[in-house]
N, CA and C atoms as an extended XYZ file, in Angstrom:
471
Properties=species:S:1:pos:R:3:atomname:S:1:resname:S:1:resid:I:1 pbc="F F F"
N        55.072       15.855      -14.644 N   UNK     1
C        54.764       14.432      -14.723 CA  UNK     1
C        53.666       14.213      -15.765 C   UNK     1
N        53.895       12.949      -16.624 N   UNK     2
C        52.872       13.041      -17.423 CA  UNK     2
C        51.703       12.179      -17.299 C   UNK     2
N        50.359       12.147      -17.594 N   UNK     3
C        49.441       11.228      -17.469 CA  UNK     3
C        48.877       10.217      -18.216 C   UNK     3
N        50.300       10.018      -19.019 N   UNK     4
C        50.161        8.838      -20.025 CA  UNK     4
C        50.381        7.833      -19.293 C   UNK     4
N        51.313        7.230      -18.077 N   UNK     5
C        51.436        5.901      -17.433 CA  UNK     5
C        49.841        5.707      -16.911 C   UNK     5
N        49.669        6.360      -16.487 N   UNK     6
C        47.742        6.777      -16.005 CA  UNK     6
C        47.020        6.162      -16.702 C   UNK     6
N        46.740        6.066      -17.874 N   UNK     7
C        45.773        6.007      -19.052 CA  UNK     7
C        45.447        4.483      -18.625 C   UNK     7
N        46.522        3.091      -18.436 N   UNK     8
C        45.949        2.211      -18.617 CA  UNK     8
C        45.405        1.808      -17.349 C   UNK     8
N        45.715        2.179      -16.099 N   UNK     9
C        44.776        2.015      -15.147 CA  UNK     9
C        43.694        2.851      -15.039 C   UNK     9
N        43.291        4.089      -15.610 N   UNK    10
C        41.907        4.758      -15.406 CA  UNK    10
C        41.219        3.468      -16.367 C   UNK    10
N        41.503        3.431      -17.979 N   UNK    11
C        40.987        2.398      -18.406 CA  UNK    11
C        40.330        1.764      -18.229 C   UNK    11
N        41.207        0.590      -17.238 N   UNK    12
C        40.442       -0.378      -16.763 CA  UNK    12
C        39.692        0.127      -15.687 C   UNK    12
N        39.904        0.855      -14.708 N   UNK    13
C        38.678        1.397      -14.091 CA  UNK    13
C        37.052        1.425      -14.580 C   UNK    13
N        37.403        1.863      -15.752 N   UNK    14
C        35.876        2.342      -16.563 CA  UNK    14
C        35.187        1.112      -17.482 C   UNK    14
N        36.582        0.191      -17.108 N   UNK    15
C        36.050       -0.981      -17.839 CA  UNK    15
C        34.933       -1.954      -16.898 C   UNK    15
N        35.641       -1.830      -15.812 N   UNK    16
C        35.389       -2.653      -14.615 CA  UNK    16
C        33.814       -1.424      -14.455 C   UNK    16
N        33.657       -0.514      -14.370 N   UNK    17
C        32.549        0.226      -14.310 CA  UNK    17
C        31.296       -0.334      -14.733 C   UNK    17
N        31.846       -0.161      -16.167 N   UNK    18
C        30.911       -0.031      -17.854 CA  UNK    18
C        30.159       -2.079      -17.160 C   UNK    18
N        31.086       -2.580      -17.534 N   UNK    19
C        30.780       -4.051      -16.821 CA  UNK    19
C        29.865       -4.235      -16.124 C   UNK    19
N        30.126       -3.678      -15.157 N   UNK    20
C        28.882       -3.483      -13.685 CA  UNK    20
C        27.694       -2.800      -14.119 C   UNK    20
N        27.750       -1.682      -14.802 N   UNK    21
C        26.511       -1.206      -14.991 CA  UNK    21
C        25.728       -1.749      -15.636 C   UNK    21
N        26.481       -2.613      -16.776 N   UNK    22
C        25.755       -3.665      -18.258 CA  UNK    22
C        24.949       -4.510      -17.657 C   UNK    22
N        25.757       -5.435      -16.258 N   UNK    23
C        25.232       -6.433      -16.021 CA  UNK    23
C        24.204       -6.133      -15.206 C   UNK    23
N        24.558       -5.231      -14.365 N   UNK    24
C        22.980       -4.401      -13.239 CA  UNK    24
C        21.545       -4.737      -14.607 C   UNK    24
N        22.062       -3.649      -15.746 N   UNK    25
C        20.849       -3.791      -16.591 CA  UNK    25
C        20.645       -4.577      -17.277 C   UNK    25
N        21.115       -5.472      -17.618 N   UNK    26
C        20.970       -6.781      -17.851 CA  UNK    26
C        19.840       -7.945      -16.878 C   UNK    26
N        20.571       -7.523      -15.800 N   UNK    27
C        20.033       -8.614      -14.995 CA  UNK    27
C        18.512       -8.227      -14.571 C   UNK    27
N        18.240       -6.695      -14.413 N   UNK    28
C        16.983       -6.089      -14.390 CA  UNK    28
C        15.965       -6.445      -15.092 C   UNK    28
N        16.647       -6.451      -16.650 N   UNK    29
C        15.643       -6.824      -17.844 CA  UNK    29
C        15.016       -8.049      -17.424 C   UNK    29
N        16.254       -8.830      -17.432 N   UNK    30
C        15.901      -10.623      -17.515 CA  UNK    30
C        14.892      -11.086      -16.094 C   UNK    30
N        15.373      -10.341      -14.864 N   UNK    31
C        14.663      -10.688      -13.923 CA  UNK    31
C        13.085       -9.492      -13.523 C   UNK    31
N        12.434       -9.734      -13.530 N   UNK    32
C        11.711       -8.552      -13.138 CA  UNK    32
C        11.578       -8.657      -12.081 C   UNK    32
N        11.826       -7.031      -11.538 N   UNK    33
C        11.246       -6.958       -9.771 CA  UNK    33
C        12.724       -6.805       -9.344 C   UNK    33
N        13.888       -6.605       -9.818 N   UNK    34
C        14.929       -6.798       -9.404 CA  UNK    34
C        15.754       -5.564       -9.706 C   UNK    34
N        14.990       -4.950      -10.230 N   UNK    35
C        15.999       -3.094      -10.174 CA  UNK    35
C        15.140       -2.658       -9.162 C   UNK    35
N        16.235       -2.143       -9.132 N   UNK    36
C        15.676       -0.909       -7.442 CA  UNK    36
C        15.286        0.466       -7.549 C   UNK    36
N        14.540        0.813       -6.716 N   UNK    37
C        13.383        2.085       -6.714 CA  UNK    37
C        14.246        3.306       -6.728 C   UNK    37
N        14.414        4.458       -7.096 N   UNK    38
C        14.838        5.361       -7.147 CA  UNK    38
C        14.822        5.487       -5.488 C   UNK    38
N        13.248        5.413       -4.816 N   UNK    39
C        12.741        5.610       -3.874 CA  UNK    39
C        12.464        4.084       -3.221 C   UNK    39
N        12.073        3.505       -2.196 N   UNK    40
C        11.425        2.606       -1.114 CA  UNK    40
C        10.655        3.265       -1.436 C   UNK    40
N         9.223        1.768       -1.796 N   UNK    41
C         8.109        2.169       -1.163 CA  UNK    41
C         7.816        2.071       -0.016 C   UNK    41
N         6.842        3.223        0.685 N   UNK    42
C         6.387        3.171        2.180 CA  UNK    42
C         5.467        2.011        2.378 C   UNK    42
N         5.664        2.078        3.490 N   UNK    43
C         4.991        0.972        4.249 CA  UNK    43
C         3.607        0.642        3.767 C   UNK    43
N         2.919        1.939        3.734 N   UNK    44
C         1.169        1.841        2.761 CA  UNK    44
C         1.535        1.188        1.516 C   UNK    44
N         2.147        1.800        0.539 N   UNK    45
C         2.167        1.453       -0.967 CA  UNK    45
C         2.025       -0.089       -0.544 C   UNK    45
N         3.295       -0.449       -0.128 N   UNK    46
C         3.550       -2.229        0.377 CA  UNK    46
C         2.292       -2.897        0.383 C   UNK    46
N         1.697       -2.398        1.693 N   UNK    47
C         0.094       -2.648        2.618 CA  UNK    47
C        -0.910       -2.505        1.015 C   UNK    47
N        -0.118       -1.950        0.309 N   UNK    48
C        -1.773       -1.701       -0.872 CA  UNK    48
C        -1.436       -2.690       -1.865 C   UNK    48
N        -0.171       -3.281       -1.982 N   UNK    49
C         0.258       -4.378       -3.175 CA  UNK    49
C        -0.444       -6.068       -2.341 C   UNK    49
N        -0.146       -5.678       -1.391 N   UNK    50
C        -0.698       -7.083       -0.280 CA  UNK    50
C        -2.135       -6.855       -0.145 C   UNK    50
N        -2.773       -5.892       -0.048 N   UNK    51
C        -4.270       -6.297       -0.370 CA  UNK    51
C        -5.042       -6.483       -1.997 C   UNK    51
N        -3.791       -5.978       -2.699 N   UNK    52
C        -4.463       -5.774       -4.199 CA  UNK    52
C        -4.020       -7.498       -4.704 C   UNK    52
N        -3.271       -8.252       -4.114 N   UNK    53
C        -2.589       -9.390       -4.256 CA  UNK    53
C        -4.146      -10.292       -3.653 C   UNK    53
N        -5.225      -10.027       -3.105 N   UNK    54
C        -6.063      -10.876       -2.380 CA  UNK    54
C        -7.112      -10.735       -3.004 C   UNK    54
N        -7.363       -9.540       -4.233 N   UNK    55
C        -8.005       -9.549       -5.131 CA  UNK    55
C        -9.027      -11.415       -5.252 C   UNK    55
N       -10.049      -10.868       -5.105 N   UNK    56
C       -11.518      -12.398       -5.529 CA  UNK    56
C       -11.407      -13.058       -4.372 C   UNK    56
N       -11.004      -12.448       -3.136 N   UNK    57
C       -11.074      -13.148       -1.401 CA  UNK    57
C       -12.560      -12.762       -1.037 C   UNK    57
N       -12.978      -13.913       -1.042 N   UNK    58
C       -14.216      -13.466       -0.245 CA  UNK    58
C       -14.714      -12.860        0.959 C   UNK    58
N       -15.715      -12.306        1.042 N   UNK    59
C       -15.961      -11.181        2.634 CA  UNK    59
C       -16.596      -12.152        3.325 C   UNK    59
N       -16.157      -12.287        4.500 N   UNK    60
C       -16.782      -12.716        5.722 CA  UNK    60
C       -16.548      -12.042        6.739 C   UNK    60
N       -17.865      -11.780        7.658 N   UNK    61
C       -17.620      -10.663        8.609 CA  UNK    61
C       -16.473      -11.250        9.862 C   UNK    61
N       -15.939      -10.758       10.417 N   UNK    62
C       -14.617      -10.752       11.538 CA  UNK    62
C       -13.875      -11.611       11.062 C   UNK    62
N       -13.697      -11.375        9.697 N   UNK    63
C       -12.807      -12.483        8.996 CA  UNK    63
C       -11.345      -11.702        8.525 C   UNK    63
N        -9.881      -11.896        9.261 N   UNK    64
C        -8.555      -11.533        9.279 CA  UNK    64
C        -7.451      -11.800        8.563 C   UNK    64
N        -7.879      -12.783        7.129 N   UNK    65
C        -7.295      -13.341        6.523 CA  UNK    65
C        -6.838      -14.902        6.630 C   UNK    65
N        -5.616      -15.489        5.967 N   UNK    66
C        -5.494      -15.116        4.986 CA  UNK    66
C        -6.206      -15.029        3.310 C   UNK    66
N        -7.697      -15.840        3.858 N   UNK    67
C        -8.163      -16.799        2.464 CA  UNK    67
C        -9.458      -15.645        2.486 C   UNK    67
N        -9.830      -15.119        3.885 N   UNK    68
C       -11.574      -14.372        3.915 CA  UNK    68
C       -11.168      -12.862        4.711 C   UNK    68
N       -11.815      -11.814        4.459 N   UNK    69
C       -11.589      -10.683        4.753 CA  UNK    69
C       -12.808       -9.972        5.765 C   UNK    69
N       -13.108       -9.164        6.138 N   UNK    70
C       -13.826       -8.176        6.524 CA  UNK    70
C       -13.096       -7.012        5.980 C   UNK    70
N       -13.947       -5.528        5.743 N   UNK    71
C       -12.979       -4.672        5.590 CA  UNK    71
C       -11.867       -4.136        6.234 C   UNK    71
N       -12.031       -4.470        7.736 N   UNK    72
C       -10.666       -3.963        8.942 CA  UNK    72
C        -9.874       -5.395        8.709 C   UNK    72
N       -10.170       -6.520        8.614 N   UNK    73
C        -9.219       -7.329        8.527 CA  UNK    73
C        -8.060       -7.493        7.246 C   UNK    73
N        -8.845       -6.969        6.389 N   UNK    74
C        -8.003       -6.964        5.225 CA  UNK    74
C        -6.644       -5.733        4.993 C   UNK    74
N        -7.771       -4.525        5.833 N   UNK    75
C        -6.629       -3.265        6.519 CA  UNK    75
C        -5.434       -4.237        6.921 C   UNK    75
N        -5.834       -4.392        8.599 N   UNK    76
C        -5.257       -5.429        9.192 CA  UNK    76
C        -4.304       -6.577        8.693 C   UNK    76
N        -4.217       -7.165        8.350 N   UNK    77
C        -3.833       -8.353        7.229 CA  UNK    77
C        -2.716       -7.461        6.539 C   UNK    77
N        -3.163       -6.837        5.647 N   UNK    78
C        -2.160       -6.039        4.867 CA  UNK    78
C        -1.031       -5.299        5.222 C   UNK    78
N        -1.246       -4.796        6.876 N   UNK    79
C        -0.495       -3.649        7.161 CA  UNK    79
C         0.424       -4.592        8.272 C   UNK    79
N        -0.276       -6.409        8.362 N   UNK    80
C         0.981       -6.911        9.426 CA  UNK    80
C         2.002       -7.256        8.380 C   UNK    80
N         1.571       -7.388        7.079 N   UNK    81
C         2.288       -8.864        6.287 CA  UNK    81
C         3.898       -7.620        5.700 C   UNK    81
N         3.831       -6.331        5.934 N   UNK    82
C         4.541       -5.048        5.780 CA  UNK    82
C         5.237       -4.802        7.353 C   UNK    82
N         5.046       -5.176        8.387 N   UNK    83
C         5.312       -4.892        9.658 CA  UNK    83
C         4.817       -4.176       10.701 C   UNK    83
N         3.324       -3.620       10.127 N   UNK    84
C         3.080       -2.472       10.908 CA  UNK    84
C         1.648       -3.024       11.422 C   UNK    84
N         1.142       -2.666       12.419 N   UNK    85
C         0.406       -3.229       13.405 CA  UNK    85
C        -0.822       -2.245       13.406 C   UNK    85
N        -2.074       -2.749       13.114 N   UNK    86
C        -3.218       -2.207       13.288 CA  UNK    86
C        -3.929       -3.249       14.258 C   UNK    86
N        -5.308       -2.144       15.118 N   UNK    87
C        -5.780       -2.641       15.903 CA  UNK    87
C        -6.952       -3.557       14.716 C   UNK    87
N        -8.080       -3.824       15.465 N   UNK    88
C        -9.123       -5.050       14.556 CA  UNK    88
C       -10.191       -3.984       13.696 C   UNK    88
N       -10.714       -3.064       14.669 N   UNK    89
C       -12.083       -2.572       14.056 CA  UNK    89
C       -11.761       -1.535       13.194 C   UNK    89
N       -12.605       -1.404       11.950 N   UNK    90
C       -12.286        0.350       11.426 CA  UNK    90
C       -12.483        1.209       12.447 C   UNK    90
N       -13.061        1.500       13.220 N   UNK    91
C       -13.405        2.781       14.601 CA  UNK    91
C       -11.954        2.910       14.801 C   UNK    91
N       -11.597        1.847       15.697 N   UNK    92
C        -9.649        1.860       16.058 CA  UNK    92
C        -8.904        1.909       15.154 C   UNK    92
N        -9.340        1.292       14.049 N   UNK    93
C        -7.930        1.508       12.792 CA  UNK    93
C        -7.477        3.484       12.883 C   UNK    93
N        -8.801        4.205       12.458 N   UNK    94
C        -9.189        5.287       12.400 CA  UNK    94
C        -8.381        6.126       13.723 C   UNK    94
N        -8.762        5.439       15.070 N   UNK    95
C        -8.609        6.070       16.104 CA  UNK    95
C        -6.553        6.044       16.130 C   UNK    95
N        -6.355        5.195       15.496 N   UNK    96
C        -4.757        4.496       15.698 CA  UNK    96
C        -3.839        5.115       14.675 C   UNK    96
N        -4.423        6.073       13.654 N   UNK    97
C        -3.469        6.766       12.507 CA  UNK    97
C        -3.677        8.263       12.852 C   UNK    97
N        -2.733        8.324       11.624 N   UNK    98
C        -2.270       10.101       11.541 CA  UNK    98
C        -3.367       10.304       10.981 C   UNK    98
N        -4.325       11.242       11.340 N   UNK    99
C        -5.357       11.797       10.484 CA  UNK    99
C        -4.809       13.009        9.455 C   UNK    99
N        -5.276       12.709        8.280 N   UNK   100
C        -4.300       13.502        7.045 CA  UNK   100
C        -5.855       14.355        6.293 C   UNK   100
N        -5.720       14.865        5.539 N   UNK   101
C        -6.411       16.068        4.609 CA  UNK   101
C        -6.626       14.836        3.402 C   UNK   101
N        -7.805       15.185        2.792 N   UNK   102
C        -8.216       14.453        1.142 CA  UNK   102
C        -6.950       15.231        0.479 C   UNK   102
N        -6.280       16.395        0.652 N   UNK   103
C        -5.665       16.485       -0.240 CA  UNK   103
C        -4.007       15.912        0.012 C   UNK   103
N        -3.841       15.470        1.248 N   UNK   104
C        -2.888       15.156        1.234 CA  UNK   104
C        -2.570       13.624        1.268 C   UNK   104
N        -3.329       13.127        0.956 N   UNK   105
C        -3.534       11.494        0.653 CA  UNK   105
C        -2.980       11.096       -0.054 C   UNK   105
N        -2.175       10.032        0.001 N   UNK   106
C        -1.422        9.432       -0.594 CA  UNK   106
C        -1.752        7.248       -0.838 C   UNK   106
N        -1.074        6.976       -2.036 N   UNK   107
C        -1.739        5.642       -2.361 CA  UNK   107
C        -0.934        4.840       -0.886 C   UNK   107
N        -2.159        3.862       -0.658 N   UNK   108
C        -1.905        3.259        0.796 CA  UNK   108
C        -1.824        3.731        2.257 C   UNK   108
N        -2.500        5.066        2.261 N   UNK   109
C        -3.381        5.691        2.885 CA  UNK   109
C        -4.779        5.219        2.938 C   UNK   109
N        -5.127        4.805        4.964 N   UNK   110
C        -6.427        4.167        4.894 CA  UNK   110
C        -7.428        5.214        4.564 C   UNK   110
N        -8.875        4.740        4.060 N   UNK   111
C        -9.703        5.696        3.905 CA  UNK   111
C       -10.714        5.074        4.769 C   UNK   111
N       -11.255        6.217        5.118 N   UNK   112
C       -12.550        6.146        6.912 CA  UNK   112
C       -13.966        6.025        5.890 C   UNK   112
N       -15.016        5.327        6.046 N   UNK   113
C       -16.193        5.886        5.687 CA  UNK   113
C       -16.913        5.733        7.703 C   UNK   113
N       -17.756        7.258        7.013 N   UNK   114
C       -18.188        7.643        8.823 CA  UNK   114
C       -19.115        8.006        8.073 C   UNK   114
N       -20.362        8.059        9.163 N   UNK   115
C       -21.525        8.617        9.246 CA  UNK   115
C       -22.082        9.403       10.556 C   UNK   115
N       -21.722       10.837       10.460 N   UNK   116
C       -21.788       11.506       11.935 CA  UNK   116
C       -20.122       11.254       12.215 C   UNK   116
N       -20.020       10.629       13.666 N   UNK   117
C       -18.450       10.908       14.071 CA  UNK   117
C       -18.344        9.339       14.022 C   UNK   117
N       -19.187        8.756       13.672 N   UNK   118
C       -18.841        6.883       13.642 CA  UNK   118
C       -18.295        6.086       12.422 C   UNK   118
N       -17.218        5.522       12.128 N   UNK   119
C       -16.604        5.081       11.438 CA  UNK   119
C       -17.437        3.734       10.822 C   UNK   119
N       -17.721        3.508        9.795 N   UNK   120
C       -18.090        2.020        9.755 CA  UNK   120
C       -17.713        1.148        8.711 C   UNK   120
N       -16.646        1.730        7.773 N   UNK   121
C       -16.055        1.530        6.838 CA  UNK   121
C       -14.446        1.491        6.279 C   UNK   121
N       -13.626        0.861        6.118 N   UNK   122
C       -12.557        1.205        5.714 CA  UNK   122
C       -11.816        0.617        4.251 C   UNK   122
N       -10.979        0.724        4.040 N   UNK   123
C       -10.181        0.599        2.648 CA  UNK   123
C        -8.628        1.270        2.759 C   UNK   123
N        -7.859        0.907        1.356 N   UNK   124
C        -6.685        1.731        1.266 CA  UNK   124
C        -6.647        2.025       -0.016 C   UNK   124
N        -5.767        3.397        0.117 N   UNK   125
C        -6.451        4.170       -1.070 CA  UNK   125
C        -5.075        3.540       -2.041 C   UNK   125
N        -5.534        3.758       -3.151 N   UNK   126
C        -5.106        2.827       -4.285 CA  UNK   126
C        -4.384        3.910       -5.745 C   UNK   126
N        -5.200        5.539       -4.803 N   UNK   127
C        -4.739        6.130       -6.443 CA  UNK   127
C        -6.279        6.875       -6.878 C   UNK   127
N        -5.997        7.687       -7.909 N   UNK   128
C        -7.334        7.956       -8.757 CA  UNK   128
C        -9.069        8.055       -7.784 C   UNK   128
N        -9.229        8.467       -7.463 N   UNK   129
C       -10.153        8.003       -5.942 CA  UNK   129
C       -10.359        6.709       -5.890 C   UNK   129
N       -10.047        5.682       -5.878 N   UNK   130
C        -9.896        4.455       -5.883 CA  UNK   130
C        -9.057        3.709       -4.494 C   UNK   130
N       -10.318        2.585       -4.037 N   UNK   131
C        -9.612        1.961       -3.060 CA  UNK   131
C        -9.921        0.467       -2.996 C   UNK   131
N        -8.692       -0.383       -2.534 N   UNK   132
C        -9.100       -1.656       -2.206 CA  UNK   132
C        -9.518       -1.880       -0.981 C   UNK   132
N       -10.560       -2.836       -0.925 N   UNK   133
C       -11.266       -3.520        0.111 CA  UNK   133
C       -11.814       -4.316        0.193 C   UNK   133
N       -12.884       -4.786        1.135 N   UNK   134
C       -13.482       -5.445        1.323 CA  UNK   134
C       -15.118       -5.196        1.726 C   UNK   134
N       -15.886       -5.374        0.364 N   UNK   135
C       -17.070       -4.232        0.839 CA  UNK   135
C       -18.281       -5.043        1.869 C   UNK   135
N       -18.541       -5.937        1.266 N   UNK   136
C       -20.015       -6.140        2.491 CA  UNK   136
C       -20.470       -8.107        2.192 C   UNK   136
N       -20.846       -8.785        2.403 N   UNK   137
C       -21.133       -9.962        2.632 CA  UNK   137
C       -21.897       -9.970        0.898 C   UNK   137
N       -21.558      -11.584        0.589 N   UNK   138
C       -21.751      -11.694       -1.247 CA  UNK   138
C       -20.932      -10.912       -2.052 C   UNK   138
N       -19.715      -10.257       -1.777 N   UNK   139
C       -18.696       -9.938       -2.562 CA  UNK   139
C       -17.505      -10.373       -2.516 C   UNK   139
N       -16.610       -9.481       -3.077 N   UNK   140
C       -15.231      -10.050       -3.054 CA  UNK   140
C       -14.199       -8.924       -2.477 C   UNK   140
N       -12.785       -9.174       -2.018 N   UNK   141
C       -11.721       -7.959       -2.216 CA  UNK   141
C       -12.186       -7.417       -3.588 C   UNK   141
N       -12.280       -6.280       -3.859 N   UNK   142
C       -11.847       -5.258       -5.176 CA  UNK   142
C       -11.238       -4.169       -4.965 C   UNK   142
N       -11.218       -3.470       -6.015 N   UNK   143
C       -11.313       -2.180       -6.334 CA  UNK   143
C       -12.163       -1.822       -6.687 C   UNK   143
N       -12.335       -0.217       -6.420 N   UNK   144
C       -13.555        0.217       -6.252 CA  UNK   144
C       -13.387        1.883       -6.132 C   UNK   144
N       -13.820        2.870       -7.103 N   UNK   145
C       -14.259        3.992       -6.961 CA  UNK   145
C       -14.765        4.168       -5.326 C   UNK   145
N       -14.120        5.527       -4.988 N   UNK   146
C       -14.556        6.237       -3.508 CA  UNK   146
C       -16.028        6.489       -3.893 C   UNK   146
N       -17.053        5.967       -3.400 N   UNK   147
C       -18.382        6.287       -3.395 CA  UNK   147
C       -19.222        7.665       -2.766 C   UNK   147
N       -18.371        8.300       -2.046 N   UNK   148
C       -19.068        9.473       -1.265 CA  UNK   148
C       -18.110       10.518       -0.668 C   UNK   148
N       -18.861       11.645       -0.248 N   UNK   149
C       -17.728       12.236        0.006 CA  UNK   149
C       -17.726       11.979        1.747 C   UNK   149
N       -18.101       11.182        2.381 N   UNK   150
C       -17.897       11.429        3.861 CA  UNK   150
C       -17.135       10.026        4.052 C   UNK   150
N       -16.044       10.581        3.900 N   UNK   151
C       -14.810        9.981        4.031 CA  UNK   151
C       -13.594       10.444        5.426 C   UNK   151
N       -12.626        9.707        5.423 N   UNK   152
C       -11.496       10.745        6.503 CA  UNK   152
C       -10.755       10.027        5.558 C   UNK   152
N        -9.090       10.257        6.487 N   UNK   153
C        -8.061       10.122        5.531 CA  UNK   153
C        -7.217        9.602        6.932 C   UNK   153
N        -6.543        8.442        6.997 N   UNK   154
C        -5.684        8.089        8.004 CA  UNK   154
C        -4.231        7.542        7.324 C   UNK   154
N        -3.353        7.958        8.532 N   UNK   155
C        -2.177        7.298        7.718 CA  UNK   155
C        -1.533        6.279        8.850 C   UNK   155
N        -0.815        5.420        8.451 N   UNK   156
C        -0.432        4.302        9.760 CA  UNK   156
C         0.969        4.779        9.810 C   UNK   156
N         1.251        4.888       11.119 N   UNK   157
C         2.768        5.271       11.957 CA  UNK   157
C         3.756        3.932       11.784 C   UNK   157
């Protein structure tokens, strides 16, 4: 049998292909945000685009969003607007994750600042030792170089 009757339906197969793939990249270009990840980002990465999005929010203490932060609220805040549920204080944020290694940290991974076994600080890590937060009353959300090394490393379930 020969595979010349063949030829014009593989053809169009590859036509109908070639088509689809043009317009996928096409439509990628024109739209941004609209090709898809090799990978999903995890739930952190997400949690770290939603606090890096609040960037010049001012700090107010037990403040949960959406317009004023504390540093656990902005945790908080970030990790509901993704689906995932943190308690209020850094102590519990801390007490409520996977505790992970500095070296196994990953961006949108919370970071602990403790002094002794007491937590009194938090953020999400952003990359480069770098984390967003919310640092202390008269500032804003930023970014911000990891300042010290007495840190932990939490990850949210």
């Amino acid at each position: 049998m020969s595979a010349l009757p063949r030829i014009p339906a593989l053809a169009s197969r590859a036509a109908t292909a070639s088509a689809l793939t043009a317009a996928t990249l096409a439509a990628s270009v024109l739209v941004p945000g609209l090709a898809v990840d090799a990978q999903a980002a995890t739930a952190g990465e997400q949690a770290l685009k939603v606090a890096a999005a609040k960037q010049g929010s001012p700090y107010q203490w037990g403040a949960a969003g959406p317009n004023r932060f504390d540093c656990s609220g902005l945790t908080q805040y970030s990790f509901k607007r993704v689906g995932k549920t943190l308690p209020r204080t850094a102590q519990s944020q801390y007490n409520s994750t996977r505790h992970i290694s500095g070296g196994s940290r990953q961006t949108g991974d919370l970071v602990f600042f403790h002094s002794g076994s007491d937590v009194y600080h938090v953020g999400i890590y952003a990359g480069n030792n770098k984390i967003w937060h919310a640092p202390k009353p008269g500032t804003t959300v930023r970014l911000e170089k990891i300042w010290t090394n007495s840190v932990w490393y939490g990850r949210v379930r």
